[in-house]
CSV table of C-alpha atoms and ligand atoms in Angstrom, one decimal:
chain,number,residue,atom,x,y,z
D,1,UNK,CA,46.6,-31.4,72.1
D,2,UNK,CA,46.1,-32.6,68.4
D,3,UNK,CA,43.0,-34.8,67.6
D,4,UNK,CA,42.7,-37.2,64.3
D,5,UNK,CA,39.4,-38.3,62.9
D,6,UNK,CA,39.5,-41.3,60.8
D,7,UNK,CA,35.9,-41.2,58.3
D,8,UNK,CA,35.4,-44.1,56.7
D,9,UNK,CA,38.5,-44.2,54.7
D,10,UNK,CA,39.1,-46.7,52.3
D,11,UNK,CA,41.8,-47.3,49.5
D,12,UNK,CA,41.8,-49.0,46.0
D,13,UNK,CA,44.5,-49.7,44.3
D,14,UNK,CA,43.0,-50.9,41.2
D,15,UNK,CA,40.8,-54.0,41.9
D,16,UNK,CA,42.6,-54.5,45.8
D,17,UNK,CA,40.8,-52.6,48.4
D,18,UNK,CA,43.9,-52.2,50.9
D,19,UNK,CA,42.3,-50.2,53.4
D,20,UNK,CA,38.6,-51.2,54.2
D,21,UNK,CA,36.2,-48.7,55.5
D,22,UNK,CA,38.1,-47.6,58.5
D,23,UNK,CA,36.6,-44.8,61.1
D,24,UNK,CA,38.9,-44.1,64.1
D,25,UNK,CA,39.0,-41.1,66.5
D,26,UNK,CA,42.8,-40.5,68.1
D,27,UNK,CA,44.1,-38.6,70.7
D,28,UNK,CA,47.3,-38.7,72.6
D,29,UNK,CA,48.5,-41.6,73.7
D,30,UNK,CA,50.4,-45.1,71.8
D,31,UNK,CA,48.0,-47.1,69.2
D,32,UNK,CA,49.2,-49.8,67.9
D,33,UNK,CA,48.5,-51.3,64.8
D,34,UNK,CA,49.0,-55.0,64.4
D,35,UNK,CA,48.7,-57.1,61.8
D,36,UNK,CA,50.5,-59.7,58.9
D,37,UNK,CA,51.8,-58.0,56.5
D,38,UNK,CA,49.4,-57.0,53.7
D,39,UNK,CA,47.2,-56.3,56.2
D,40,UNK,CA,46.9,-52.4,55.1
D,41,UNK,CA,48.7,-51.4,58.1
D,42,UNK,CA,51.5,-49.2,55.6
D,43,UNK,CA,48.2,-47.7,53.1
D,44,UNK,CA,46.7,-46.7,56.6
D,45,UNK,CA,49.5,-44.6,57.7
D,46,UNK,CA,50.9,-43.0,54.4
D,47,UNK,CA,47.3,-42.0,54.8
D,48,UNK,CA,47.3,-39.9,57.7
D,49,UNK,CA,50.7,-38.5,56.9
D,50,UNK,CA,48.9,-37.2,53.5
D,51,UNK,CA,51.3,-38.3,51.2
D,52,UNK,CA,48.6,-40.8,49.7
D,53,UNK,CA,45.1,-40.0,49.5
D,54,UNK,CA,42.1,-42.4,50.6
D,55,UNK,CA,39.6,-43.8,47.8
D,56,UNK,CA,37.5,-42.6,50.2
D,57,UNK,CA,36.3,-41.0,53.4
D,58,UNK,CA,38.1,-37.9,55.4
D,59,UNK,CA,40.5,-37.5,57.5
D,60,UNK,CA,40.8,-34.2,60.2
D,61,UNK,CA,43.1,-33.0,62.4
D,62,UNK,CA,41.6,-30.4,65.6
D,63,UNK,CA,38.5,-30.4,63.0
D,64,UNK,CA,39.6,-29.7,59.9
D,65,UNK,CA,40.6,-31.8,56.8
D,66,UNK,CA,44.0,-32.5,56.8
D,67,UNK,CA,44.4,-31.4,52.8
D,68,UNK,CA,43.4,-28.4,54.1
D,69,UNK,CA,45.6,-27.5,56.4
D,70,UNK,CA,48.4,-29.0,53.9
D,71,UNK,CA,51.6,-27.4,55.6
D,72,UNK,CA,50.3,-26.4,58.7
D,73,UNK,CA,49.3,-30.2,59.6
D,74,UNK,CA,52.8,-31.3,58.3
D,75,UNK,CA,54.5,-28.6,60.8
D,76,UNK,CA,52.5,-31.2,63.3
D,77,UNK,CA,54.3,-34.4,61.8
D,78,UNK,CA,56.7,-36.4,62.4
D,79,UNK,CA,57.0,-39.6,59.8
D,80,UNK,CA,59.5,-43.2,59.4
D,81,UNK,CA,58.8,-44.8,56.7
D,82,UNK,CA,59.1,-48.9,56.7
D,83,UNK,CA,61.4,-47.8,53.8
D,84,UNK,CA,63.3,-45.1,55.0
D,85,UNK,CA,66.3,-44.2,52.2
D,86,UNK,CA,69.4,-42.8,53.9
D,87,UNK,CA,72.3,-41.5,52.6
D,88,UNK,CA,75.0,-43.4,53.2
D,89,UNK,CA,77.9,-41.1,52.8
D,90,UNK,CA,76.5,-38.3,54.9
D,91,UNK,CA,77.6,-38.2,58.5
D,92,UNK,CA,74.7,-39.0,61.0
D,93,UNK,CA,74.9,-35.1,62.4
D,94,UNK,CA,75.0,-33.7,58.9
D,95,UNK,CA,72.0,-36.2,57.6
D,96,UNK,CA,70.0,-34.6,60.3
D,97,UNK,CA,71.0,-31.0,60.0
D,98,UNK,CA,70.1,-31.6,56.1
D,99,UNK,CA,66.5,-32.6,56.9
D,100,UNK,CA,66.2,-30.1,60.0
D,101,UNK,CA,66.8,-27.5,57.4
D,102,UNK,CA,64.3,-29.6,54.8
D,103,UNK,CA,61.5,-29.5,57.6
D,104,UNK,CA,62.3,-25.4,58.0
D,105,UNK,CA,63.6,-26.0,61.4
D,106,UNK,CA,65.2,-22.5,62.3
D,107,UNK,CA,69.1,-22.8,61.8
D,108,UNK,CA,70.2,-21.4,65.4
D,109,UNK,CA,67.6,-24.3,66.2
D,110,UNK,CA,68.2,-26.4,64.6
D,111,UNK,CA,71.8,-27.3,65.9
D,112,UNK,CA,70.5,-27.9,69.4
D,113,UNK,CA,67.7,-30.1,68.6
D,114,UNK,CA,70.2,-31.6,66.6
D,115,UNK,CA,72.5,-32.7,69.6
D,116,UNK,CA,68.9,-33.2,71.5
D,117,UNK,CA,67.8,-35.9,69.2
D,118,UNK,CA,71.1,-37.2,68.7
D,119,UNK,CA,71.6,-37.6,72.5
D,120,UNK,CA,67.9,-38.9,73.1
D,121,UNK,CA,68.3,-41.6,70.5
D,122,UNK,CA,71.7,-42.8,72.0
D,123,UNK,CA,73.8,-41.7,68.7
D,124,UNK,CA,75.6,-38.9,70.1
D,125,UNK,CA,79.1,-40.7,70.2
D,126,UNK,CA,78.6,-41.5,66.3
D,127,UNK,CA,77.0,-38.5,65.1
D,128,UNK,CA,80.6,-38.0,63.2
D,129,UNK,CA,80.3,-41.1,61.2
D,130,UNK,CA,78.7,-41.7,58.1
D,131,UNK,CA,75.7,-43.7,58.2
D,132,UNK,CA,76.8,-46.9,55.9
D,133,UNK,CA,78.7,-48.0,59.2
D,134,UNK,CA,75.7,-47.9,61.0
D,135,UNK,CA,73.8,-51.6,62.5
D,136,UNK,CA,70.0,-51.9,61.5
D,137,UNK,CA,69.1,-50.5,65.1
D,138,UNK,CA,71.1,-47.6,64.8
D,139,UNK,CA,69.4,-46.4,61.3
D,140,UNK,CA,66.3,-47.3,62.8
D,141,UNK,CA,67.6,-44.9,65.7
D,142,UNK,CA,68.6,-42.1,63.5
D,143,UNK,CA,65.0,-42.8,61.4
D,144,UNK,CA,63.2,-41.7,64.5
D,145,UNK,CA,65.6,-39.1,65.6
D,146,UNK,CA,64.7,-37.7,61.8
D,147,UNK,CA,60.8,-37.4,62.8
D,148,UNK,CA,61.3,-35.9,65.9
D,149,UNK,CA,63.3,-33.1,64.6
D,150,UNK,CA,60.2,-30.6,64.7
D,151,UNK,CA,58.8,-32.0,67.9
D,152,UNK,CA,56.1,-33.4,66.6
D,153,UNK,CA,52.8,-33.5,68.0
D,154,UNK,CA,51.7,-36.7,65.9
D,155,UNK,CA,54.4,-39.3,65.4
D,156,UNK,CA,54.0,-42.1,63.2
D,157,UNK,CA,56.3,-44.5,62.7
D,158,UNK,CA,55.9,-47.5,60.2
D,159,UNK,CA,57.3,-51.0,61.4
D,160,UNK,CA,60.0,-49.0,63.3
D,161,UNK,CA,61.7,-52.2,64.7
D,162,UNK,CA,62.0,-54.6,61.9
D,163,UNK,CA,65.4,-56.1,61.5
D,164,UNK,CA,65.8,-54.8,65.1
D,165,UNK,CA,67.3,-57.7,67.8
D,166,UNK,CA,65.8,-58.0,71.1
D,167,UNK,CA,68.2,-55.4,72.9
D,168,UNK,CA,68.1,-52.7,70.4
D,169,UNK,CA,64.2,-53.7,70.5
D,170,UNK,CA,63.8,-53.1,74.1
D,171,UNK,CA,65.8,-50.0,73.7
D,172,UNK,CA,63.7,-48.8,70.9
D,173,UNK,CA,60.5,-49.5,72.9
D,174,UNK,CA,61.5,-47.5,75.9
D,175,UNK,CA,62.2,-44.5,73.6
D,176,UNK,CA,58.9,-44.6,72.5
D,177,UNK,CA,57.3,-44.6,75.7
D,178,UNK,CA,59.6,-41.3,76.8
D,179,UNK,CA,57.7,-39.7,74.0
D,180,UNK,CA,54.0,-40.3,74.6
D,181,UNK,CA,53.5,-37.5,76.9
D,182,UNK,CA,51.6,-34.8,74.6
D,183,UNK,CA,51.6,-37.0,71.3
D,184,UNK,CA,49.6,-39.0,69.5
D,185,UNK,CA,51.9,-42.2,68.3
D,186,UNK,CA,50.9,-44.5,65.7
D,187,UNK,CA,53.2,-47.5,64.9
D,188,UNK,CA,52.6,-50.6,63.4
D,189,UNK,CA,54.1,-53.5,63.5
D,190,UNK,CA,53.6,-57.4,63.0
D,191,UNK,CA,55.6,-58.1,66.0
D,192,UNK,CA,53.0,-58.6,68.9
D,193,UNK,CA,55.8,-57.7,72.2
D,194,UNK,CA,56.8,-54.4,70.3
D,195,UNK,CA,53.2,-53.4,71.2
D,196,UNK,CA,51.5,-55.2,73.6
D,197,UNK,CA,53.9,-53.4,76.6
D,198,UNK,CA,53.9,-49.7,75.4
D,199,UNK,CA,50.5,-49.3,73.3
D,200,UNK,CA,47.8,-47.5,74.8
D,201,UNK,CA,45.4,-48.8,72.2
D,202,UNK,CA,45.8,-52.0,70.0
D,203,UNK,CA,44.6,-52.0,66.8
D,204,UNK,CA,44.2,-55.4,65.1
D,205,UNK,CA,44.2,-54.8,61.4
D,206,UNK,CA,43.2,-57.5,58.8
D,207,UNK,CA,42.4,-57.3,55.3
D,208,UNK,CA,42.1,-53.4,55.5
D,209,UNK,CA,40.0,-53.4,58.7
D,210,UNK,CA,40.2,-53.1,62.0
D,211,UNK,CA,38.9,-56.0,63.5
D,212,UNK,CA,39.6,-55.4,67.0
D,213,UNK,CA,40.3,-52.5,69.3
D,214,UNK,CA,41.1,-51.7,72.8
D,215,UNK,CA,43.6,-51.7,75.5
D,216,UNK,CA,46.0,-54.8,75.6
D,217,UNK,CA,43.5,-56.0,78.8
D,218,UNK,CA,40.2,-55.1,76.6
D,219,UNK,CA,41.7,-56.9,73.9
D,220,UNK,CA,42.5,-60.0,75.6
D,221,UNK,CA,39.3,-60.2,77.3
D,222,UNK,CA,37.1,-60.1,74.2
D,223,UNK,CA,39.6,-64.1,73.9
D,224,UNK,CA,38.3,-65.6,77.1
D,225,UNK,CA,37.3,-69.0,76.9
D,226,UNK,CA,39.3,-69.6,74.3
D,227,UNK,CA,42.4,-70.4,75.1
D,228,UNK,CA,43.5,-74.0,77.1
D,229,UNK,CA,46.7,-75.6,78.5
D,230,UNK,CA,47.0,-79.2,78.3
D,231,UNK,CA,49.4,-81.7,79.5
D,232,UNK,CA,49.7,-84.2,76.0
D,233,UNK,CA,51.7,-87.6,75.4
D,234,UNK,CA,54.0,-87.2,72.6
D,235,UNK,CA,51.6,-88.8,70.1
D,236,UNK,CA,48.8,-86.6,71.3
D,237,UNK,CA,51.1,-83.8,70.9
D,238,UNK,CA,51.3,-84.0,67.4
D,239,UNK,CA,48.0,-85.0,66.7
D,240,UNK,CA,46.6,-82.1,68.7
D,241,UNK,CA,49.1,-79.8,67.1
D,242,UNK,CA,48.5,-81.0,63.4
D,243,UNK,CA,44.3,-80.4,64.4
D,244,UNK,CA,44.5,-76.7,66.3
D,245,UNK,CA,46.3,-73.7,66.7
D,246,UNK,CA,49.0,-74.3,69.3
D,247,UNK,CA,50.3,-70.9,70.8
D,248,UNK,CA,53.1,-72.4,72.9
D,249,UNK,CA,54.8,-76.1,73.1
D,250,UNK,CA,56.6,-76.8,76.1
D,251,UNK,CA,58.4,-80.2,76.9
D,252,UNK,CA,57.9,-81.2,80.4
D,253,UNK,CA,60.1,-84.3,81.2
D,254,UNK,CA,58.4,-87.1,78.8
D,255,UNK,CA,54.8,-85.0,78.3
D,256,UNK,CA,54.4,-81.3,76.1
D,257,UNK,CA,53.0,-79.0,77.6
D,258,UNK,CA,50.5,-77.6,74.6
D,259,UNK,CA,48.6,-74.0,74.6
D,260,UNK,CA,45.8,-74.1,72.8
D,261,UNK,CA,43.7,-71.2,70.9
D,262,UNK,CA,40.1,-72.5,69.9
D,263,UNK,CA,36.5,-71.4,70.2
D,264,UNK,CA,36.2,-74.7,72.1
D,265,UNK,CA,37.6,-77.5,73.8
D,266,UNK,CA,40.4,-79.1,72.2
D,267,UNK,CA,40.0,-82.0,74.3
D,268,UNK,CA,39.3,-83.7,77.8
D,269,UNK,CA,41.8,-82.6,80.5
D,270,UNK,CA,42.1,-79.0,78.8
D,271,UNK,CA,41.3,-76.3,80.7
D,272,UNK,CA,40.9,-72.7,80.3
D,273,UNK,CA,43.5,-70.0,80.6
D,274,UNK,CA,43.8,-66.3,80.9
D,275,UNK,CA,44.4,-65.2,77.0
D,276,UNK,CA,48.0,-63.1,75.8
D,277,UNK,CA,48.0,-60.7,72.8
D,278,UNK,CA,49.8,-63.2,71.4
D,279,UNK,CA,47.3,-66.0,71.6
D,280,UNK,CA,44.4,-63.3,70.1
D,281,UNK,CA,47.4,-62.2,67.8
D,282,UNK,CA,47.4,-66.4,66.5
D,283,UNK,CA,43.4,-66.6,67.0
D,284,UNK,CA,43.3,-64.6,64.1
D,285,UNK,CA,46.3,-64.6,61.8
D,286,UNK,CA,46.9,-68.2,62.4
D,287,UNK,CA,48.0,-68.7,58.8
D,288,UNK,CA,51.1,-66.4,59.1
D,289,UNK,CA,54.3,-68.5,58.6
D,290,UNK,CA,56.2,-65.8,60.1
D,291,UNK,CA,54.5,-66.4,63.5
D,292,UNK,CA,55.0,-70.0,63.6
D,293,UNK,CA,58.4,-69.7,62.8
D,294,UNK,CA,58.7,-67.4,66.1
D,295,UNK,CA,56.7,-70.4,67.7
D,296,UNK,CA,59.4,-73.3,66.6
D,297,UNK,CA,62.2,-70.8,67.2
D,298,UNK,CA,60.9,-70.7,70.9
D,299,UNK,CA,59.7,-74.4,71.3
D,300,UNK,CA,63.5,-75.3,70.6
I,1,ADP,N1,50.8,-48.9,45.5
I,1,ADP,C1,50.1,-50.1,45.5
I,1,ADP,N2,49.6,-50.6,44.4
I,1,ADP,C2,48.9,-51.7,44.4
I,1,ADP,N3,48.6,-52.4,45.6
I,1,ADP,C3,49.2,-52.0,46.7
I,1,ADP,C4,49.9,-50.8,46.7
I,1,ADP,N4,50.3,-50.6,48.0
I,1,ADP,C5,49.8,-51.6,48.7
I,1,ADP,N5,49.1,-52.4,48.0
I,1,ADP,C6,48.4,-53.7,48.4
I,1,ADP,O1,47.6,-53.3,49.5
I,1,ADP,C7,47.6,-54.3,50.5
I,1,ADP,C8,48.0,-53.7,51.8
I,1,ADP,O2,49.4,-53.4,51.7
I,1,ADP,P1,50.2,-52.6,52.9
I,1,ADP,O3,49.4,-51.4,53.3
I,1,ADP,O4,51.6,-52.4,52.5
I,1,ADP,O5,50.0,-53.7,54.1
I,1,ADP,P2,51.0,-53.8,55.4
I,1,ADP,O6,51.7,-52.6,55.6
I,1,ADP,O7,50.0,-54.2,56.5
I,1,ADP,O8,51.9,-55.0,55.1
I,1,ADP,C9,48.5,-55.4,50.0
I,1,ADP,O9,47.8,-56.4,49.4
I,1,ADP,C10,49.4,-54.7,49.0
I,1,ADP,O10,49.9,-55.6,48.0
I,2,MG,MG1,53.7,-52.2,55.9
């Protein structure tokens, strides 16, 4: 069972520090790394995969550091990219064979975990065509299919369901889970769902650190007290939402009913509800546009 020590590893790119500081300690299981984009959530990850190396700190694998072990700890690795290049006039089963025999897969083997991965990631029925017919979920599919290819004891996979819609989301996330047993995953993502139902460990990430840490429950907890439902006049609504973070809007008949994320009281008649990953998710990165468009899109 593989073990990763994160040492204090920062990186600067020029005057940005994109990666903060950051000591972690992971062993098998799903971690989850959430946060905006810019966060540092991509730096962190090309990080542990060694193909960029940290400003600063160490990072070990069983013990030793992982520039040490070079091919050895890469034999351990499976890697998507968030820009994963593809080529588009290869067929899916010969894009795969191609990198089985890149990652020194042995050729009798390589065949059958071939079909394996093909069959796991639902693709066998298209492993004939080439990959420029593919949808977004089905290149994300063949992405992961790709990283698996040497059974990988560390999987890391780098906003694996972006451009992904809610089915092929789903379906992506129950993959995942299949694969935890006897792995440590790492994906990040800026999408709170993909995470909060199959992560072991959240990670909150902002401005190259991580700010918080813990199971989905832990996580949550640390928000108590800070998140209210009240019942608001139209008026009030707006007033209330122009003054505080509002995590959900619901109209009920002529009143809104408003959810609330604030260190205090918002306002008479408020009172305090059990915290979501997605209220700790707005508590935080309340300035992301991309989350309040996912709010209006849900109020509507
Ligand atoms: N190669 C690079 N050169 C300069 N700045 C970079 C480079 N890669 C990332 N950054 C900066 O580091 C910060 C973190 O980026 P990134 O790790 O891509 O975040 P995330 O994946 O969370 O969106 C951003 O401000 C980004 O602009
Ligand atoms: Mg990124």
């Amino acid at each position: 069972m593989p073990e990763l020590r994160l040492d204090r590893i920062t990186k600067q790119f020029k005057n940005k520090i994109a990666v903060d500081n950051v000591s972690l300690c992971l062993s098998e299981g799903v971690y989850g790394f959430l946060g905006a984009n810019g966060a540092g959530k991509t730096t962190l990850l090309r990080m542990v995969c060694g193909v960029l190396k940290p400003t600063a700190g160490e990072i070990r694998c069983n013990g030793t550091k992982i520039g040490k072990l070079d091919g050895d700890y890469r034999c351990l690795l499976g890697y998507l990219p968030q820009d994963f290049g593809y080529y588009p006039d290869f067929t899916a089963r010969r894009y795969l064979e191609y990198l089985a025999a890149c990652k020194a897969v042995p050729r009798d083997l390589a065949r059958e975990k071939v079909q394996e991965m093909l069959r796991l990631t639902g693709l066998s029925c298209d492993q004939r065509n080439k990959i420029k017919t593919f949808s977004g979920g089905m290149l994300r599919r063949l992405g992961i299919a790709q990283a698996l290819l040497n059974d990988p004891e560390i999987l890391i996979l780098d906003e694996p369901t972006s451009g992904l819609d809610p089915k092929e989301r789903i379906r992506f996330r129950n993959i995942i889970s299949s694969l935890s047993k006897g792995r440590i995953i790492i994906l990040s993502t800026h999408i709170v769902s993909d995470v909060e139902f199959i992560a072991d460990e959240i990670l909150l990430m902002k401005q190259g650190r991580i700010i918080e840490q813990g199971t989905v429950k832990e996580v949550t907890q640390n928000a108590d007290g800070k998140v209210w439902e009240y019942l608001a006049g139209p008026d009030e609504s707006l007033r209330l939402n122009e003054t505080f973070s509002v995590s959900n809007l619901k109209n009920e008949g002529d009143k809104v009913r408003l959810r609330i994320v604030s260190d205090t009281c918002p306002c008479d008649g408020a009172v305090p509800v059990r915290p979501g990953l997605e209220d700790v998710y707005l508590y935080h990165f309340e300035e992301v546009s991309e989350h309040v468009d996912h709010l209006e899109r849900r109020t509507l």
